[in-house]
C-alpha positions as protocol buffer text, in pm:
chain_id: "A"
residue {
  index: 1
  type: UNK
  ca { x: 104 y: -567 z: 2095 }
}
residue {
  index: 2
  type: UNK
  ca { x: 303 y: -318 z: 1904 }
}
residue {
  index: 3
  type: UNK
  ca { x: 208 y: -329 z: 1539 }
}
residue {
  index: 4
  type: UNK
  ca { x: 493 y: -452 z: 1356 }
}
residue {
  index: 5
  type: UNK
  ca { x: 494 y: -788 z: 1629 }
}
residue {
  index: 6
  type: UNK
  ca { x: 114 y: -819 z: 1488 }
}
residue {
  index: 7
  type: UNK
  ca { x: 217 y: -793 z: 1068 }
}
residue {
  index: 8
  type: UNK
  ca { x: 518 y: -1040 z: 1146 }
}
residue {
  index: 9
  type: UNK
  ca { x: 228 y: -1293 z: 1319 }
}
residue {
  index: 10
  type: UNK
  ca { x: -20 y: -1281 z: 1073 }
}
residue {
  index: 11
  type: UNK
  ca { x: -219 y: -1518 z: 1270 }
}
residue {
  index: 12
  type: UNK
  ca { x: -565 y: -1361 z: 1260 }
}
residue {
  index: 13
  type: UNK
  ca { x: -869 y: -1452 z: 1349 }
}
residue {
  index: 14
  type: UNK
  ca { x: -1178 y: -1465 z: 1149 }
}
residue {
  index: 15
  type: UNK
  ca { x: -1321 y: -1121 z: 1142 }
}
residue {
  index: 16
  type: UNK
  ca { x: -1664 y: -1040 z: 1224 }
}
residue {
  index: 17
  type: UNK
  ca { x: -1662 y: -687 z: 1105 }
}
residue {
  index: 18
  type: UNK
  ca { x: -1476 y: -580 z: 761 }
}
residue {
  index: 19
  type: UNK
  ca { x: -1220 y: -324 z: 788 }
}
residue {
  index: 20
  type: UNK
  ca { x: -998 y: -202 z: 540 }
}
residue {
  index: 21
  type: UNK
  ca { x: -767 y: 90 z: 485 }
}
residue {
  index: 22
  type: UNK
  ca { x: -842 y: 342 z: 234 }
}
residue {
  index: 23
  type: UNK
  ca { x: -597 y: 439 z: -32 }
}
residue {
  index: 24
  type: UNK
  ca { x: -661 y: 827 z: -177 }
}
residue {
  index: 25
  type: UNK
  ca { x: -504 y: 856 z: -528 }
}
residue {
  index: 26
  type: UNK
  ca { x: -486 y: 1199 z: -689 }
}
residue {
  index: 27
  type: UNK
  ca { x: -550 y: 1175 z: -1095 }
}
residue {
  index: 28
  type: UNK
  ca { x: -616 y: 1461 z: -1178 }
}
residue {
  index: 29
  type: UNK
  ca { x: -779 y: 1506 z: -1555 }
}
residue {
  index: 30
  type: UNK
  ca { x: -468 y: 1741 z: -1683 }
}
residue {
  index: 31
  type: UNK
  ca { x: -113 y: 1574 z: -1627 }
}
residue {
  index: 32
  type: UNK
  ca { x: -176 y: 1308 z: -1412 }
}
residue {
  index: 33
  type: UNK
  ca { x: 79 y: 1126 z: -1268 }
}
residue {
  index: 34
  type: UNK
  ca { x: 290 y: 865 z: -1422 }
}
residue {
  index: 35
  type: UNK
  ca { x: 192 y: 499 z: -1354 }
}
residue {
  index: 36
  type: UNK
  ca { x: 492 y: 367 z: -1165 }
}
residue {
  index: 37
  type: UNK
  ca { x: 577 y: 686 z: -892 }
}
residue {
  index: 38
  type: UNK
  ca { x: 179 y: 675 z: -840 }
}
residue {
  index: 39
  type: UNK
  ca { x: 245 y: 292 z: -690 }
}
residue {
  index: 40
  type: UNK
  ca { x: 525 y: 397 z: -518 }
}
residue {
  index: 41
  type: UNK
  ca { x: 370 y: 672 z: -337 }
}
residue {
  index: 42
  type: UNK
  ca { x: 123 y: 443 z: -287 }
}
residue {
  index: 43
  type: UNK
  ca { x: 345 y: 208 z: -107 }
}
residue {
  index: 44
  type: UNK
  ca { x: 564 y: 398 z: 78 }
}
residue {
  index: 45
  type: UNK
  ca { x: 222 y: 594 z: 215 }
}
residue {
  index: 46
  type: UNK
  ca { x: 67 y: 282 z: 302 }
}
residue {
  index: 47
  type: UNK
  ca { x: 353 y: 153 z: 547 }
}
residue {
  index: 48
  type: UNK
  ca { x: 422 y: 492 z: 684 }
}
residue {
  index: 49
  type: UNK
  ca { x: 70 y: 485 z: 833 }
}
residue {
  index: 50
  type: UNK
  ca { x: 192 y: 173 z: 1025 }
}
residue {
  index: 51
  type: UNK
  ca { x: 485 y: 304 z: 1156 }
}
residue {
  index: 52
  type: UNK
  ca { x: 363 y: 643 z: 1215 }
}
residue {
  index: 53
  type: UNK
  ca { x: 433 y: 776 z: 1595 }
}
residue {
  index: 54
  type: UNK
  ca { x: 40 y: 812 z: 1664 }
}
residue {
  index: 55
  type: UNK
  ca { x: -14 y: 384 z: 1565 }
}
residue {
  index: 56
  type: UNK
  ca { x: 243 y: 297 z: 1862 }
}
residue {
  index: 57
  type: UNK
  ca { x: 81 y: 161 z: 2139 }
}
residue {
  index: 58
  type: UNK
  ca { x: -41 y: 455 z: 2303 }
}
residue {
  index: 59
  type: UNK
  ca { x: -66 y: 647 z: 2060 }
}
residue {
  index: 60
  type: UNK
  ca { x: -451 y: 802 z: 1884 }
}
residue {
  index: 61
  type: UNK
  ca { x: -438 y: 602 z: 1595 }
}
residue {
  index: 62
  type: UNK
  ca { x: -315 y: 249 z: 1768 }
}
residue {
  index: 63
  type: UNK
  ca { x: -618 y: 88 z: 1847 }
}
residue {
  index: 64
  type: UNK
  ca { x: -758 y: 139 z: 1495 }
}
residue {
  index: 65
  type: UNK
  ca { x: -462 y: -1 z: 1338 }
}
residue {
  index: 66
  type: UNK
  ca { x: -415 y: -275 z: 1543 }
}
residue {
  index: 67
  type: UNK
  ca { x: -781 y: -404 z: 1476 }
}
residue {
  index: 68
  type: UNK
  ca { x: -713 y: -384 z: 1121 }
}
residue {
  index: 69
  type: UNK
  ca { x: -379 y: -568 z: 1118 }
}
residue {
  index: 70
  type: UNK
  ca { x: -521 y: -792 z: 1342 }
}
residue {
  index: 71
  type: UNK
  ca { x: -742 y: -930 z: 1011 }
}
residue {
  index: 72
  type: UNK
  ca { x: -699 y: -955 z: 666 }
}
residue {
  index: 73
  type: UNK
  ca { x: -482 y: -604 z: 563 }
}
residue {
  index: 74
  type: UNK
  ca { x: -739 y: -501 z: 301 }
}
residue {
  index: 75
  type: UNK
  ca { x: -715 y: -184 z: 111 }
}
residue {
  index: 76
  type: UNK
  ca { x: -922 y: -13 z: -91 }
}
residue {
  index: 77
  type: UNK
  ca { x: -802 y: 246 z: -370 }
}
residue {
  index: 78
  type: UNK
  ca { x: -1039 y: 519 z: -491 }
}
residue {
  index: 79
  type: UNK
  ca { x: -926 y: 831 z: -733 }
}
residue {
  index: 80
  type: UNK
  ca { x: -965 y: 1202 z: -638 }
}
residue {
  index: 81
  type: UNK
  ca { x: -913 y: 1509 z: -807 }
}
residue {
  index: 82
  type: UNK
  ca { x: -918 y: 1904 z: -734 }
}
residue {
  index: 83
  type: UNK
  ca { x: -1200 y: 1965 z: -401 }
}
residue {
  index: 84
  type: UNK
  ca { x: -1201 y: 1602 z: -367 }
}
residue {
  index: 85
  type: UNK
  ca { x: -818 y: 1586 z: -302 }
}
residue {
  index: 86
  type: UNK
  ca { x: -795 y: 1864 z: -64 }
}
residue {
  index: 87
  type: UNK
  ca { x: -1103 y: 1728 z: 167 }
}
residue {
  index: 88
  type: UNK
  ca { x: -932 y: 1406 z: 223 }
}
residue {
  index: 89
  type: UNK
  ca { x: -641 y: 1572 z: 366 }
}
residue {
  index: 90
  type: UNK
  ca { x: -828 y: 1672 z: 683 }
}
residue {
  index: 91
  type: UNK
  ca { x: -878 y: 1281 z: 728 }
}
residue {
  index: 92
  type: UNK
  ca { x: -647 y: 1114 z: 899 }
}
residue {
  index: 93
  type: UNK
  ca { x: -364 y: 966 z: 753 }
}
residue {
  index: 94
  type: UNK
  ca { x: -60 y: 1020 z: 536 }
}
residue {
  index: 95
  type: UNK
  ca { x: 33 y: 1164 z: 176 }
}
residue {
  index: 96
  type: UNK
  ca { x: 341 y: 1071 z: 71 }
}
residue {
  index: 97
  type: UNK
  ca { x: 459 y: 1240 z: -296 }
}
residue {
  index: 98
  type: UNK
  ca { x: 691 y: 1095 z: -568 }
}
residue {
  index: 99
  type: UNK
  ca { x: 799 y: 1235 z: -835 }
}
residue {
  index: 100
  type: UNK
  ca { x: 498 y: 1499 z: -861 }
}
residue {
  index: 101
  type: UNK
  ca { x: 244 y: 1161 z: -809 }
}
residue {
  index: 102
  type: UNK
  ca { x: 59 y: 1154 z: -428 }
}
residue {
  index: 103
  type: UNK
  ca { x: -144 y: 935 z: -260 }
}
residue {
  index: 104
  type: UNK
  ca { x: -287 y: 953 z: 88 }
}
residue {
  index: 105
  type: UNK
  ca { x: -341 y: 630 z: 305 }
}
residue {
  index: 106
  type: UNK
  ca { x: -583 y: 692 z: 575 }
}
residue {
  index: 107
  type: UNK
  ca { x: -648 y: 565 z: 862 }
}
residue {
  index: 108
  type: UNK
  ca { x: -832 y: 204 z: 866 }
}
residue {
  index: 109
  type: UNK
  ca { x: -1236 y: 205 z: 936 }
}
residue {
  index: 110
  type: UNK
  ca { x: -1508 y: -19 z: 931 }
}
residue {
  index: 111
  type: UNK
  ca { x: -1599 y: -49 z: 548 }
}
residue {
  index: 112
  type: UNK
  ca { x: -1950 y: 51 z: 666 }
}
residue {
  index: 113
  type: UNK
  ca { x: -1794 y: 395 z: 850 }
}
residue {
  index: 114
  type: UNK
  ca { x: -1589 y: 495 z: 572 }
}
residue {
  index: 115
  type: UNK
  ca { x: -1577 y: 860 z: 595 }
}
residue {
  index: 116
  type: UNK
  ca { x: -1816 y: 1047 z: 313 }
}
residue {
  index: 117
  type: UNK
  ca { x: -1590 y: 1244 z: 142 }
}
residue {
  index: 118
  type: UNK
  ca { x: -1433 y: 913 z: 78 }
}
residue {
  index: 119
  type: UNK
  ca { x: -1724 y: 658 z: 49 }
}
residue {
  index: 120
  type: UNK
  ca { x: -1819 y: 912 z: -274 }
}
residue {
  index: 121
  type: UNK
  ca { x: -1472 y: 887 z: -476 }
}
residue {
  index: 122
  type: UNK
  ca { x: -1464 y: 650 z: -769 }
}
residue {
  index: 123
  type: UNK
  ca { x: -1292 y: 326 z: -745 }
}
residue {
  index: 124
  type: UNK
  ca { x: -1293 y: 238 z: -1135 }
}
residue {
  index: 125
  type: UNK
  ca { x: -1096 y: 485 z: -1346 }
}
residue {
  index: 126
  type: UNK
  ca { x: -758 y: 498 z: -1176 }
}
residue {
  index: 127
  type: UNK
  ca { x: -540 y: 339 z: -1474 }
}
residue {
  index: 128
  type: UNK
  ca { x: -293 y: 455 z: -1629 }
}
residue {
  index: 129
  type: UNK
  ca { x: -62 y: 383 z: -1896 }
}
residue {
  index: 130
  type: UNK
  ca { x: 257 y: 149 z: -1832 }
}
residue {
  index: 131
  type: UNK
  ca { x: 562 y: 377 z: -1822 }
}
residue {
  index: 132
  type: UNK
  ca { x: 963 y: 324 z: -1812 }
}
residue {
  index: 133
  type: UNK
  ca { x: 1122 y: 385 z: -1468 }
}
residue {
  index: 134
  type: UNK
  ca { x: 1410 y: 504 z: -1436 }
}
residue {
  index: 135
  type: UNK
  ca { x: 1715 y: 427 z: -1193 }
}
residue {
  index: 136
  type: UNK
  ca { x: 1621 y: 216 z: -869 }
}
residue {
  index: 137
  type: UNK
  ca { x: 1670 y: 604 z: -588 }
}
residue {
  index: 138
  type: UNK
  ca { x: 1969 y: 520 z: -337 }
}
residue {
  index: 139
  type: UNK
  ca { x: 1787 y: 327 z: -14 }
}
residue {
  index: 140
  type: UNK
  ca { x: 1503 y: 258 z: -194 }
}
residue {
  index: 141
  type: UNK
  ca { x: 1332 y: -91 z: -123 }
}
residue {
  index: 142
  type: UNK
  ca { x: 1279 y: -271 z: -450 }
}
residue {
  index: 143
  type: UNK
  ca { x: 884 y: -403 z: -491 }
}
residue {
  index: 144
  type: UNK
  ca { x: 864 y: -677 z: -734 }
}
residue {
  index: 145
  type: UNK
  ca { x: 520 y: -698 z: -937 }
}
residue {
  index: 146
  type: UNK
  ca { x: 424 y: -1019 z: -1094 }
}
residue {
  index: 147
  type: UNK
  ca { x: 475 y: -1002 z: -1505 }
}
residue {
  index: 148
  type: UNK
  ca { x: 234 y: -1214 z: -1553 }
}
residue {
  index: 149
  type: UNK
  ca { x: -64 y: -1082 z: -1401 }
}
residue {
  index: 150
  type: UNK
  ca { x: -291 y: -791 z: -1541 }
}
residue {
  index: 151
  type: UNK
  ca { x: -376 y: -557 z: -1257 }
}
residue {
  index: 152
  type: UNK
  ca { x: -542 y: -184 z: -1281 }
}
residue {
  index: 153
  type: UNK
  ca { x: -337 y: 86 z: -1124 }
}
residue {
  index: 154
  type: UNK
  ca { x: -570 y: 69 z: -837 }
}
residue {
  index: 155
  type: UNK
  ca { x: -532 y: -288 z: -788 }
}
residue {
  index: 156
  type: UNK
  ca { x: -207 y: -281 z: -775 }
}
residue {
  index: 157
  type: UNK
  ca { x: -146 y: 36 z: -552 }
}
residue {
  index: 158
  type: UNK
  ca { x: -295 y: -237 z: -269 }
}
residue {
  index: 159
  type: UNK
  ca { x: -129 y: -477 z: -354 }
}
residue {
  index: 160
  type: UNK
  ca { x: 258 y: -279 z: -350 }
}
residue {
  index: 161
  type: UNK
  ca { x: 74 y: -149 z: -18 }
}
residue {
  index: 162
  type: UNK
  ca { x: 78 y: -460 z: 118 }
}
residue {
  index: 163
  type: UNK
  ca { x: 380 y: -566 z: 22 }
}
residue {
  index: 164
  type: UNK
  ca { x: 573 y: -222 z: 177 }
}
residue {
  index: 165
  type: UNK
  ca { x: 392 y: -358 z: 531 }
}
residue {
  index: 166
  type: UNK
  ca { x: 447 y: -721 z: 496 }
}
residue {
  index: 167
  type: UNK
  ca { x: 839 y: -628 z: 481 }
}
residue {
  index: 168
  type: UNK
  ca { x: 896 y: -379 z: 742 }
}
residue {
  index: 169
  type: UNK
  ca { x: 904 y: -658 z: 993 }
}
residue {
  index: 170
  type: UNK
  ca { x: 1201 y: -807 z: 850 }
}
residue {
  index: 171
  type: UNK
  ca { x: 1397 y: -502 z: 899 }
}
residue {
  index: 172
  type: UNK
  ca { x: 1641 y: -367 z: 1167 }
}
residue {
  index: 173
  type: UNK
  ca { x: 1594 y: -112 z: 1403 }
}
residue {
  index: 174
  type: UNK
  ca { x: 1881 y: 101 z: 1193 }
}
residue {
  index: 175
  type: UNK
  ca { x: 1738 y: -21 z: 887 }
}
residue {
  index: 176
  type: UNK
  ca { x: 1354 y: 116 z: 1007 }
}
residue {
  index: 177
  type: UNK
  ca { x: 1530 y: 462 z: 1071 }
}
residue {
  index: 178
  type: UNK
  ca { x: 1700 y: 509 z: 745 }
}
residue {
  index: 179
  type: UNK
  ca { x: 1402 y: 370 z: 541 }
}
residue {
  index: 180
  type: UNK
  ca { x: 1212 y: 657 z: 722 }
}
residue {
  index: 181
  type: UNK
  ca { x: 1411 y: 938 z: 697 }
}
residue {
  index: 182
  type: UNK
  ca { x: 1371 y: 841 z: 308 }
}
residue {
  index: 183
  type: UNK
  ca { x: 989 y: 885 z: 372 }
}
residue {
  index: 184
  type: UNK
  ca { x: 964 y: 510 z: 306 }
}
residue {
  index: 185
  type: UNK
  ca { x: 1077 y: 522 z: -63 }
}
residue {
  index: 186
  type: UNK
  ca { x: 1000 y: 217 z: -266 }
}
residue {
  index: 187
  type: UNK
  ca { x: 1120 y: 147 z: -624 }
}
residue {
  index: 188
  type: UNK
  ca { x: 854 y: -69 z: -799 }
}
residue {
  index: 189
  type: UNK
  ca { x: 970 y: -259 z: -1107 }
}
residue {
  index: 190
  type: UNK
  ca { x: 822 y: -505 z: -1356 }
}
residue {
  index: 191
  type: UNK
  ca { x: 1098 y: -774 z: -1410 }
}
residue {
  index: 192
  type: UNK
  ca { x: 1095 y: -1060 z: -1673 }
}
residue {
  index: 193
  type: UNK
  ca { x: 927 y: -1356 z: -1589 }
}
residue {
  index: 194
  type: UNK
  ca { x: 1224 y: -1562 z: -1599 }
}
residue {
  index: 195
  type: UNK
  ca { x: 1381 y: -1310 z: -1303 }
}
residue {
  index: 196
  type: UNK
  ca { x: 1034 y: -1330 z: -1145 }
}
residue {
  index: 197
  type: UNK
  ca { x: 1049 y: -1711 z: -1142 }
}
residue {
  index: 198
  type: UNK
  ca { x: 1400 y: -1698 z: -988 }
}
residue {
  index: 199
  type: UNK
  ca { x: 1321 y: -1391 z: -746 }
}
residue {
  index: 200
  type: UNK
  ca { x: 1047 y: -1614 z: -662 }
}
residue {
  index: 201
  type: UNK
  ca { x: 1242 y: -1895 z: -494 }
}
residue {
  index: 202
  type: UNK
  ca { x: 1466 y: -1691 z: -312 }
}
residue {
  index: 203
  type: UNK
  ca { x: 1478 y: -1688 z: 19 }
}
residue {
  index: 204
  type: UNK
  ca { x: 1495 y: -1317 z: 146 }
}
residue {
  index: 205
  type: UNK
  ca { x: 1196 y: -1207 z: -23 }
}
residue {
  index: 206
  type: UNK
  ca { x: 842 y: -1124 z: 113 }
}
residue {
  index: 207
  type: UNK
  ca { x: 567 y: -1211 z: -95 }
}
residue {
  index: 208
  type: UNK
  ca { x: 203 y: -1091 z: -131 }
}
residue {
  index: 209
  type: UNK
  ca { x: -55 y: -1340 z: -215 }
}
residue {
  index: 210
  type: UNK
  ca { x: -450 y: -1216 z: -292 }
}
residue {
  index: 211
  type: UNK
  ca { x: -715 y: -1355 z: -159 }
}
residue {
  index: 212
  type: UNK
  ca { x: -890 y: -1269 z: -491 }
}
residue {
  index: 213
  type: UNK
  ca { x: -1148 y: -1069 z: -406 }
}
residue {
  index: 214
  type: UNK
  ca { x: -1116 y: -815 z: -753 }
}
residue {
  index: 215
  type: UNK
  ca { x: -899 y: -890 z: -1034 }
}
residue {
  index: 216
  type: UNK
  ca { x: -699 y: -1224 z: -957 }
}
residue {
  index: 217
  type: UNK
  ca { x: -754 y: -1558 z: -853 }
}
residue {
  index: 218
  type: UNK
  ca { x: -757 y: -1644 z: -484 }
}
residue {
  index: 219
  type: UNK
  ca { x: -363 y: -1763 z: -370 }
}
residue {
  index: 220
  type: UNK
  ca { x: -198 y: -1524 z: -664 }
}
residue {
  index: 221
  type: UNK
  ca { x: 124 y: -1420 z: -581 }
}
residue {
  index: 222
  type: UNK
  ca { x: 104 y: -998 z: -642 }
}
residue {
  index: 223
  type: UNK
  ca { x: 417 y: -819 z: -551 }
}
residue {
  index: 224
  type: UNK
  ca { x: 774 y: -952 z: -432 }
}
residue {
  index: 225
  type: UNK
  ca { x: 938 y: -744 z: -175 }
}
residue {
  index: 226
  type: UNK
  ca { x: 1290 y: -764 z: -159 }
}
């Protein structure tokens, strides 16, 4: 089954081993990135691992992605800097760069096979401060994160992760092809809560809920994809 058919189901089964993809961001001690084109790297890497030529059904990657789709889409966000950074590029997977911020999605493993140069990088740490976006980029698809809810950088680079996936089913075949030649851009934005309560109830949006594993509640609604 081709992967995006297997996101739009959703339908999985209980899984008997834990998988989860991880999620490489570089913070590096002098200038690190800003807060908000971190996330969006974060999310446009994350889908572009889905839709990458080598997940398609014969492709190399395929049969580990569709084993991970196939259960819950976890992700798991760790921090890298200088040597660290440069050994998880010979890992499989994708780094996607925004505005000077990068992030590399790898291909999903076994939590109990995650590669060492991985398994070693720190999960805490990876917050940063809140910063002021600027214009939503031309062909851009707007992420929506919840005002209300607290979330690390880390937490939250899943989390707009998921949501990138969770809405590339709902696109065209034209609309698929100019969201890639854009390297998957995503604009992710804060709104107020009263826009978040109407975004919300609308009925073309795609929304993440957390099983509440780290940092939320079980059932809290994350990120809005538009």
């Amino acid at each position: 089954m081709k992967i995006l058919d297997l996101i739009a189901s959703r339908n999985y089964a209980e899984e008997s081993e834990v998988r989860a993809m991880p999620m490489v961001l570089r913070i590096e001690r002098v200038d690190p990135p800003s807060r908000t084109a971190l996330l969006e790297a974060a999310a446009a890497s994350a889908v572009a691992v889905c839709l990458d030529p080598r997940a398609d059904v014969d492709g190399e990657w395929h049969e580990a992605v569709r084993a991970w789709v196939a259960g819950r889409i976890r992700k798991v966000s760790r921090r890298a800097r200088g040597v660290q950074w440069d050994a998880v590029q010979e890992l499989p997977g994708v780094t996607v760069t925004v505005d000077g911020a990068s992030v590399r999605s790898l291909l999903p493993v076994l939590v109990s096979e995650t590669p060492r140069e991985v398994a070693k990088l720190q999960i805490s740490g990876s917050d940063l401060p809140v910063d002021e976006p600027g214009p939503v980029p031309e062909g851009a698809r707007l992420l929506y994160v919840n005002p209300r809810v607290e979330m690390s950088a880390g937490k939250l680079a899943a989390q707009v992760g998921h949501a990138s996936m969770l809405l590339a089913p709902y696109l065209s075949a034209v609309e698929l092809k100019a969201w890639a030649d854009l390297d998957y851009r995503c604009a992710v934005r804060t709104p107020s809560v009263a826009e978040w309560d109407s975004l919300i109830h609308r009925g073309d949006v795609v929304a993440v809920r957390d099983a509440g594993f780290t940092e939320v509640e079980p059932g809290t609604t994350t990120v809005l994809a538009v």
